[in-house]
Short mmCIF file of C-alpha atoms and ligand atoms in Angstrom, two decimals:
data_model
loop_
_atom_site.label_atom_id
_atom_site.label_comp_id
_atom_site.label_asym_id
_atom_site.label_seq_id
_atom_site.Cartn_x
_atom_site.Cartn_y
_atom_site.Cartn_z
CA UNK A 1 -14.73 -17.13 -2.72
CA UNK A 2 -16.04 -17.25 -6.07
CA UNK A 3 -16.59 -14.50 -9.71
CA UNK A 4 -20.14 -14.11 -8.77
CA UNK A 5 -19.74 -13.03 -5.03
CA UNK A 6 -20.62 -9.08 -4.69
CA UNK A 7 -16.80 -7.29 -3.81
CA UNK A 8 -17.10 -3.72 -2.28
CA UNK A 9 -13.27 -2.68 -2.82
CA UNK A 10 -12.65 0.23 -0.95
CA UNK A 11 -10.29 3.05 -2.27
CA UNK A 12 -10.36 1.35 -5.98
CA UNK A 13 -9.04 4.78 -7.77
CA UNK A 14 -5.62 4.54 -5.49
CA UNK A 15 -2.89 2.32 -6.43
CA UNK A 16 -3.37 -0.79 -4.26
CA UNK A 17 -7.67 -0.47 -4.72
CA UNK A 18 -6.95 -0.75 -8.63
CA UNK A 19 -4.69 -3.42 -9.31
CA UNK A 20 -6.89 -5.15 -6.78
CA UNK A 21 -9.85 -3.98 -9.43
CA UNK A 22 -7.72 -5.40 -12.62
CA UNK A 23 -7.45 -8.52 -10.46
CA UNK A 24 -10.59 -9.60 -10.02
CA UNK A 25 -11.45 -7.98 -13.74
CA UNK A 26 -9.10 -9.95 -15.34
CA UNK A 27 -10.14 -13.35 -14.05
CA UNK A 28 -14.13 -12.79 -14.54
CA UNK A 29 -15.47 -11.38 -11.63
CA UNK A 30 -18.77 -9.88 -12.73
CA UNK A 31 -20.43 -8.02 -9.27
CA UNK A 32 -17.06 -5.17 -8.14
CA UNK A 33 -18.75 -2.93 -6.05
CA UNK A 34 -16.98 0.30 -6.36
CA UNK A 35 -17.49 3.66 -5.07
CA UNK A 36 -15.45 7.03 -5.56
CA UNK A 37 -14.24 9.16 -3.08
CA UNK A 38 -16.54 12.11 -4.33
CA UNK A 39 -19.69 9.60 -4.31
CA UNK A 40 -18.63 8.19 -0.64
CA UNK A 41 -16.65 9.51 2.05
CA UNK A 42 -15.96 6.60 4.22
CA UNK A 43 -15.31 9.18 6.84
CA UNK A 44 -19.02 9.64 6.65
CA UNK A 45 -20.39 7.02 9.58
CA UNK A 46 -24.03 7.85 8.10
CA UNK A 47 -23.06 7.08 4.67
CA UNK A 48 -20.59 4.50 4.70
CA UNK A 49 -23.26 2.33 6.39
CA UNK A 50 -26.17 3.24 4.30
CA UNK A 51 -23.76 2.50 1.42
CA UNK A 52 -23.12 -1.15 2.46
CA UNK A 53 -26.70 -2.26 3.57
CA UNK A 54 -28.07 -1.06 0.24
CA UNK A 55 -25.15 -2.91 -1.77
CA UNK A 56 -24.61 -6.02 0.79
CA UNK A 57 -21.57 -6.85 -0.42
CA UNK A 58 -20.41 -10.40 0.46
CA UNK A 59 -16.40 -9.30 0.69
CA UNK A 60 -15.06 -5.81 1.67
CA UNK A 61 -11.32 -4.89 1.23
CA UNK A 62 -10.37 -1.46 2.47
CA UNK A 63 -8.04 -0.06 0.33
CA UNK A 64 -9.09 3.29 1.91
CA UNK A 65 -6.71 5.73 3.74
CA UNK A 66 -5.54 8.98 3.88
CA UNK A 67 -1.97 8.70 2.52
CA UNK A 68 0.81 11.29 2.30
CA UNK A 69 4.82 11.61 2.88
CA UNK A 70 6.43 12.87 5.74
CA UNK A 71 6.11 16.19 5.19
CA UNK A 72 1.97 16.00 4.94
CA UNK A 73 1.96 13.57 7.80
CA UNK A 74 4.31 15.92 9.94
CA UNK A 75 1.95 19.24 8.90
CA UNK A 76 -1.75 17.82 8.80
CA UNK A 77 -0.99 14.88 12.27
CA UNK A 78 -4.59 15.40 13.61
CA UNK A 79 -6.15 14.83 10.15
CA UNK A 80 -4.11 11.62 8.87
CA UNK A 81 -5.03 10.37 12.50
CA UNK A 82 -8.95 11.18 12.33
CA UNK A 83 -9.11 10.54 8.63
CA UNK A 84 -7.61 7.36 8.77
CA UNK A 85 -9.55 6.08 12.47
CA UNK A 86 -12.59 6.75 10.56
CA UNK A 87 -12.48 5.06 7.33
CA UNK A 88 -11.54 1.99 9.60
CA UNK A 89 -13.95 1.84 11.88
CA UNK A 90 -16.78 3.56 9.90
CA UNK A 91 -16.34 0.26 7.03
CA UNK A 92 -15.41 -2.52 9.70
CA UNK A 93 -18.06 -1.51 11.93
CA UNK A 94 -20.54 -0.61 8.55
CA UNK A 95 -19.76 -4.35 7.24
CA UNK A 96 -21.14 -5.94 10.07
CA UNK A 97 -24.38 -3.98 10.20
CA UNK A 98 -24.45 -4.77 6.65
CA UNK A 99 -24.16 -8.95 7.57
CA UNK A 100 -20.55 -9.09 5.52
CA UNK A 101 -18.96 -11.79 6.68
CA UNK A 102 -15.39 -11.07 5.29
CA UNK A 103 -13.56 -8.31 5.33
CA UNK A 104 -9.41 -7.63 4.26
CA UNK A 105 -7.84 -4.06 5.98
CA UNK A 106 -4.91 -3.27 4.55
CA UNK A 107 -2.25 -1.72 6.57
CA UNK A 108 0.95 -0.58 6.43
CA UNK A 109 4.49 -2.13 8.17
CA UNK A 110 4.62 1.38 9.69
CA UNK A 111 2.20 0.23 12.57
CA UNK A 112 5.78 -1.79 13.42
CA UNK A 113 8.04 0.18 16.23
CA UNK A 114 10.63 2.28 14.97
CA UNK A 115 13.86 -0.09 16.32
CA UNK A 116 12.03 -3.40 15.58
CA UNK A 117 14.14 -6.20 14.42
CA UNK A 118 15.01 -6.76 11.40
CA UNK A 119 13.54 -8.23 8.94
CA UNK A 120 10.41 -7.60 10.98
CA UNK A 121 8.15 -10.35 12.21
CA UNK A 122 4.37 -9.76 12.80
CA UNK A 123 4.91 -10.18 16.99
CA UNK A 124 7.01 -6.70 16.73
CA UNK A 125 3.79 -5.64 17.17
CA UNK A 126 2.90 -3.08 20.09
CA UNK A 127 6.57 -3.81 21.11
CA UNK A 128 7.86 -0.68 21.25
CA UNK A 129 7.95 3.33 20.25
CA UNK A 130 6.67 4.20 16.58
CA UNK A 131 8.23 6.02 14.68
CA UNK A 132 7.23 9.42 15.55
CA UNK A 133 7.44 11.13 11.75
CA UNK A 134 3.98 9.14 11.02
CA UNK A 135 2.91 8.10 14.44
CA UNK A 136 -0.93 8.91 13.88
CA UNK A 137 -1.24 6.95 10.62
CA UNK A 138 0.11 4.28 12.49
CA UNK A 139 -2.19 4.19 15.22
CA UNK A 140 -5.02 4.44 13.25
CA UNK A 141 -3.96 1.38 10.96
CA UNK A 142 -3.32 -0.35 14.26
CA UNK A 143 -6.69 0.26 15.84
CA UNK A 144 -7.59 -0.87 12.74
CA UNK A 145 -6.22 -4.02 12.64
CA UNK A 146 -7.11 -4.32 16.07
CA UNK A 147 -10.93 -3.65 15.53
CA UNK A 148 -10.65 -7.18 12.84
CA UNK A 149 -9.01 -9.32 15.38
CA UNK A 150 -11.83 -8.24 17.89
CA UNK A 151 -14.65 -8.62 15.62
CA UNK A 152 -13.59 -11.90 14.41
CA UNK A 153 -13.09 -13.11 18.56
CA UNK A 154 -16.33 -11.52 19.50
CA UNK A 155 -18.75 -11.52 16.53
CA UNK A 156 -17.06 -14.75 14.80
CA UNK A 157 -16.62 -12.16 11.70
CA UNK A 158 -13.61 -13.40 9.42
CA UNK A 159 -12.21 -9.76 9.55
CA UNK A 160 -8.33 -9.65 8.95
CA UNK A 161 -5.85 -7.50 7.61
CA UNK A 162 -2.09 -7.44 5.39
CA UNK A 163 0.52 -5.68 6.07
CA UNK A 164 2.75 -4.47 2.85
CA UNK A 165 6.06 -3.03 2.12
CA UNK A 166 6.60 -0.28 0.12
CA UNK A 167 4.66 -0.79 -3.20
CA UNK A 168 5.40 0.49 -6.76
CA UNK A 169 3.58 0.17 -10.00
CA UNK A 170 0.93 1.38 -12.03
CA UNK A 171 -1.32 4.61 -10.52
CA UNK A 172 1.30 5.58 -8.18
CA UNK A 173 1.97 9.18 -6.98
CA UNK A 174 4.94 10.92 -8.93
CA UNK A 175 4.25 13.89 -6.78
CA UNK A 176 8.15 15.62 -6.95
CA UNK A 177 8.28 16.13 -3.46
CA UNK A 178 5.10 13.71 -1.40
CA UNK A 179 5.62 10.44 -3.29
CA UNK A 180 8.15 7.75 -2.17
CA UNK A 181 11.41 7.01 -3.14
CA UNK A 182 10.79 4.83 -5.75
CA UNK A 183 8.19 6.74 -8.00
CA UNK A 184 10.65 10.07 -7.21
CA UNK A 185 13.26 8.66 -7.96
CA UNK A 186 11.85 6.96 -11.59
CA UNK A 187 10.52 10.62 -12.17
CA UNK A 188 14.04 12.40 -11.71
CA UNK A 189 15.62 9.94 -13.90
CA UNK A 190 13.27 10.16 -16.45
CA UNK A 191 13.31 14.06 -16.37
CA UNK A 192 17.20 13.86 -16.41
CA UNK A 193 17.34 11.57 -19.39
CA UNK A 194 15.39 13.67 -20.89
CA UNK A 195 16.99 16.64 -20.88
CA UNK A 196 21.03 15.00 -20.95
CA UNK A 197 21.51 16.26 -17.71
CA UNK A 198 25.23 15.12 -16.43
CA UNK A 199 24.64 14.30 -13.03
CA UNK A 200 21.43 13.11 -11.03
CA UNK A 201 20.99 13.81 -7.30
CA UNK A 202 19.86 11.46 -4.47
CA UNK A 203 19.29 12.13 -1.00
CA UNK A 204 21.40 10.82 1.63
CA UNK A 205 24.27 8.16 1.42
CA UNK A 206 22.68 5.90 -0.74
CA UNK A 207 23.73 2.86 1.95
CA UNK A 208 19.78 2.67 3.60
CA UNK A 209 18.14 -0.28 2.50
CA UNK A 210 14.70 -1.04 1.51
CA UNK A 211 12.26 -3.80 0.08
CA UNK A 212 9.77 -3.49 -2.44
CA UNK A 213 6.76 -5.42 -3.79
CA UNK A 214 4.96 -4.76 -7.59
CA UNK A 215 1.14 -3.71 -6.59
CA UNK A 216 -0.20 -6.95 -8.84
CA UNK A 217 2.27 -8.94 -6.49
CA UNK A 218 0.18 -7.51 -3.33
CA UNK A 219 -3.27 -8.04 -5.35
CA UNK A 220 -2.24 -11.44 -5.75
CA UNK A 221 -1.41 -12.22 -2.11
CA UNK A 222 -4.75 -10.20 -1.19
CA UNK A 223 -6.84 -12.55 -3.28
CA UNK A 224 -4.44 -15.62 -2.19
CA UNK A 225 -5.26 -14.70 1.92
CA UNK A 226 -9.55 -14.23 1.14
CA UNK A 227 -9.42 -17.65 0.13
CA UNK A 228 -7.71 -19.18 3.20
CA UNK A 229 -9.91 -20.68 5.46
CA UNK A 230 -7.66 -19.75 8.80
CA UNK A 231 -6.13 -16.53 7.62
CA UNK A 232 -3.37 -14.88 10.29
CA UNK A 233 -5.35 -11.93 12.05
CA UNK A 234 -2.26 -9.63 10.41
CA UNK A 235 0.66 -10.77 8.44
CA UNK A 236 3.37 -8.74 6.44
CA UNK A 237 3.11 -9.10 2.47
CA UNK A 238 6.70 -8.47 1.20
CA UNK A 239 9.62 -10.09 -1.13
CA UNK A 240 11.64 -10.57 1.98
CA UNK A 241 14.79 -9.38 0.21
CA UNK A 242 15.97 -5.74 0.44
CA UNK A 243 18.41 -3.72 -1.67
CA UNK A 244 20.37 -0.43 -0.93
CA UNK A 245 19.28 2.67 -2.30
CA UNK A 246 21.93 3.10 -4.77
CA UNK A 247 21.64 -0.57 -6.13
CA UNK A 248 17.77 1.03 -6.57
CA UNK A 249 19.09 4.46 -8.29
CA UNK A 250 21.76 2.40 -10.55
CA UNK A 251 18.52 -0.18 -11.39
CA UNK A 252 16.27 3.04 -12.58
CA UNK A 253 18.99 4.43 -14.43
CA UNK A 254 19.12 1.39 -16.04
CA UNK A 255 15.73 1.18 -16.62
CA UNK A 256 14.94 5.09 -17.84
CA UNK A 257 18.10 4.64 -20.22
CA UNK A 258 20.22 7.01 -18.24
CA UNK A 259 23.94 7.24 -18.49
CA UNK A 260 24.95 10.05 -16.71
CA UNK A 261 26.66 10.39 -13.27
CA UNK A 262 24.59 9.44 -9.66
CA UNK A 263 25.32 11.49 -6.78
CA UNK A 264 24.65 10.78 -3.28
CA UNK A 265 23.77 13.79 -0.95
CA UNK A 266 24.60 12.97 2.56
CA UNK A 267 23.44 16.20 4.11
CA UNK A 268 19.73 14.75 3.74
CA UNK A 269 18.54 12.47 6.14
CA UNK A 270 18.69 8.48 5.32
CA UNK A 271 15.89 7.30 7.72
CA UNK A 272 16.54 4.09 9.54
CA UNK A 273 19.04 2.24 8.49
CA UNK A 274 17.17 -1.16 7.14
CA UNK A 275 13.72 -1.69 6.72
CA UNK A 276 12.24 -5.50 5.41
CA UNK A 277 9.21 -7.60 6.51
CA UNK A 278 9.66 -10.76 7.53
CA UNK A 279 7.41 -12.83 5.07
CA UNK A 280 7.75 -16.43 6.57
CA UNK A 281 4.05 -16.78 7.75
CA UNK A 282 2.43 -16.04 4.62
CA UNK A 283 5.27 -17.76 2.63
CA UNK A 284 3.95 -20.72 4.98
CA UNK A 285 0.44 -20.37 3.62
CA UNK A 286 1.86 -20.65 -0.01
CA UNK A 287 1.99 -17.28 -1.47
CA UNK A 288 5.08 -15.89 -2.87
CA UNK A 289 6.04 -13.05 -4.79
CA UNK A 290 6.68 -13.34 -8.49
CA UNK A 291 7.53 -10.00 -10.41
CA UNK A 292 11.41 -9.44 -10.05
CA UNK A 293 12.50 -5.51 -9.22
CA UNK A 294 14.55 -5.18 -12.74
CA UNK A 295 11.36 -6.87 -14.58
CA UNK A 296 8.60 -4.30 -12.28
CA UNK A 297 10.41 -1.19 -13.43
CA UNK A 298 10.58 -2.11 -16.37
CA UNK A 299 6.42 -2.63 -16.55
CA UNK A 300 6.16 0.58 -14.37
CA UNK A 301 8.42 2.78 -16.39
CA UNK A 302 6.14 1.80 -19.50
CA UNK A 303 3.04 2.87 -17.30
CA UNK A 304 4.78 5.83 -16.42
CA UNK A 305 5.34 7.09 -20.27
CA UNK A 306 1.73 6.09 -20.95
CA UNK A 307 0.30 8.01 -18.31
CA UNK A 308 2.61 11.10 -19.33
CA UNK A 309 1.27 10.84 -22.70
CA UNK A 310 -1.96 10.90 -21.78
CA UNK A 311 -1.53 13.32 -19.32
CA UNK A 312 -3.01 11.19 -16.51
CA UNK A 313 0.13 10.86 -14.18
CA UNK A 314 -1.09 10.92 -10.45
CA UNK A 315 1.42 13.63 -9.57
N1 NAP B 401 1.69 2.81 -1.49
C1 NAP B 401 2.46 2.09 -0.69
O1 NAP B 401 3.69 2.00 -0.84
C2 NAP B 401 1.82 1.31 0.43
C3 NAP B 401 2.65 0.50 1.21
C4 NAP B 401 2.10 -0.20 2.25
C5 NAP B 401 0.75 -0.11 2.53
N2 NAP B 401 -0.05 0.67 1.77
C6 NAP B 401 -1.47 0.76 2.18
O2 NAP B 401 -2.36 0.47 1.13
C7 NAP B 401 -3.55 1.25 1.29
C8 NAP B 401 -3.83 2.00 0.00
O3 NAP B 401 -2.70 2.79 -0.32
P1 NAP B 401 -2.44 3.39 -1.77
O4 NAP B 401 -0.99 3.53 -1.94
O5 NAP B 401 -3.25 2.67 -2.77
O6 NAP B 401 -3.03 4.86 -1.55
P2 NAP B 401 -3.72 5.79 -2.63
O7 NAP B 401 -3.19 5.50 -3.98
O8 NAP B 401 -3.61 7.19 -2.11
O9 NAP B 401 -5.25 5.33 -2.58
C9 NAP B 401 -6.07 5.58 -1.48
C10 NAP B 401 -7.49 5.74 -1.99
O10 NAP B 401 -8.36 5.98 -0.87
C11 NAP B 401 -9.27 7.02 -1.24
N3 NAP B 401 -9.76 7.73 -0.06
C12 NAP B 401 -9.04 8.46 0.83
N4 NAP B 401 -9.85 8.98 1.76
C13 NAP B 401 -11.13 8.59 1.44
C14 NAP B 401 -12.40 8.82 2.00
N5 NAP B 401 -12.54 9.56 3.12
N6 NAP B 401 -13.47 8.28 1.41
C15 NAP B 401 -13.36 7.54 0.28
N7 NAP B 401 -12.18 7.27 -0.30
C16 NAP B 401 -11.07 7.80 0.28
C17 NAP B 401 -8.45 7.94 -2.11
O11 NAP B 401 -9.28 8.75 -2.89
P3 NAP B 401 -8.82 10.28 -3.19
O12 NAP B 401 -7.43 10.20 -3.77
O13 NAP B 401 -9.85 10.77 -4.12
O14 NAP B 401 -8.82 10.97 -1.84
C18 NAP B 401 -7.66 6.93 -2.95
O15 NAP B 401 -8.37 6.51 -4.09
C19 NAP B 401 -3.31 2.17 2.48
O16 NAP B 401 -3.90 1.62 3.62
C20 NAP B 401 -1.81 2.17 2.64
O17 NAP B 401 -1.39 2.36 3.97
C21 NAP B 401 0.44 1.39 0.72
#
């Protein structure tokens, strides 16, 4: 891999496509192919391949997908499964008409089952029952991941995909009720420190615990696995360490500068329990995450009040 290879990066207005874009950006690299979703709709077979013979791109990364909470997966199922099956096979299958020779999918450690163990290890795989809240998304980014590892066996295509946690930072969705608990919960906090408000509610008991990895911290380890030689066909991209969610809510207090009083709502559903990747195998290939969860607020609160101010908050 080198600055003057052509990059298509899929999905480069959406949070994990742009801090891939500042990546490259800030160290030089001159020929980002980029493509918005009202130029190209990846769901488009027709297009999507016309799209990559004419630019021949030497690299793909999908950063592509149809993404929404539980709510929008549980109300549109058939879409977020079509949607999603399309964009994947329409620029895997688009990429090798077009001659690319490497391609990195990003997925999602939803494609995991629902009781895998914990922290999860890349053979949970196909081990059990998804989760059933966002079972099509899953199976798309499964097929998915599935359509690299074949390509690569049959075609000798170095097609291969990540797996993240949950992700915060800059360009994420502060939608009040389809973003995730992170970016909601920065939002309420915000709102209430703005207004004095004495007491801040979060759903459920506050005792589930999560993990979660800055965006540049992914962008990093995407850039880290195109230039292995041998990359794993699918391997989780995580910190490895989890926290509970009211160690999270006391931490964006903190960070928002509020001082009034948390309170847990248990009559809202927790979701399971625990939920962390195991990161061994890419640890083993010599990536590892650097931007702390106190220091990552801290950077994505001051996105957060920039984007307010100039009235560009994804929300
Ligand atoms: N965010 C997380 O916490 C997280 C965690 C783990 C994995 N991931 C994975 O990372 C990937 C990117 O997620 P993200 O959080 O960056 O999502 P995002 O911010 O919603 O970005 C997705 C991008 O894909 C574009 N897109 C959707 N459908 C398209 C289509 N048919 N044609 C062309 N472009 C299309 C969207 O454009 P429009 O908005 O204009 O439709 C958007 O720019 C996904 O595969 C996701 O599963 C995300």
């Amino acid at each position: 891999m080198n600055p003057d290879q052509r990059i298509f990066i899929a999905g480069h207005n959406g949070m994990v496509g742009s801090a891939c874009h500042r990546f490259l950006q800030n160290r030089g690299w001159t020929h980002i192919i980029t493509a918005s979703h009202d130029e190209l709709d990846l769901c488009n077979a027709g297009e999507t391949f016309a799209f990559l013979q004419n630019q021949k791109p030497a690299i793909v990364i999908n950063a592509a997908a149809r993404v929404g909470g539980i709510h929008a997966n549980q109300s549109y199922p058939a879409e977020f499964l079509q949607s999603n099956l399309a964009i994947g096979l329409n620029l895997v299958e688009g990429s090798r008409r077009a001659g690319v020779k490497r391609l990195l999918n990003l997925g999602s450690t939803c494609i995991y089952p629902r009781e895998a163990p914990q922290p999860i290890p890349e053979e949970a795989l196909l081990t059990g029952p998804l989760e059933s809240t966002n079972e099509g998304y899953a199976i798309a980014k499964i097929a998915t991941l599935k359509l690299c590892q074949t390509y690569r066996q049959q075609y000798g295509l170095l097609y291969h995909s990540a797996m993240p946690t949950n992700l915060y930072g800059p360009g994420d969705n502060y939608h009040p009720e389809n973003s995730h608990v992170l970016p909601a919960l920065l939002r309420r906090f915000h709102e209430a420190a703005q207004k004095e408000s004495p007491a801040v509610k979060v759903w459920g008991t506050g005792k589930a615990q999560r993990e979660f990895l800055h965006v540049d911290d992914l962008a990093a380890a995407v850039f880290h696995l195109l230039h292995l030689e041998d990359p794993p066909d699918w391997v989780n991209i995580g910190t490895g360490k989890d926290c509970t969610i009211a160690e999270l809510a006391k931490l964006i207090a903190a960070t928002v500068g509020y001082s009034g009083k948390i309170e847990f709502d248990p009559s809202r559903p927790d979701g399971t329990p625990r939920k962390v990747c195991d990161i061994q195998k890419i640890k083993a290939t010599g990536w590892s995450p650097k931007i702390s969860l106190v220091d990552g607020l801290l950077q994505t609160y001051q996105n957060f009040r920039q984007s307010l101010q100039t009235n560009s908050l994804r929300k």
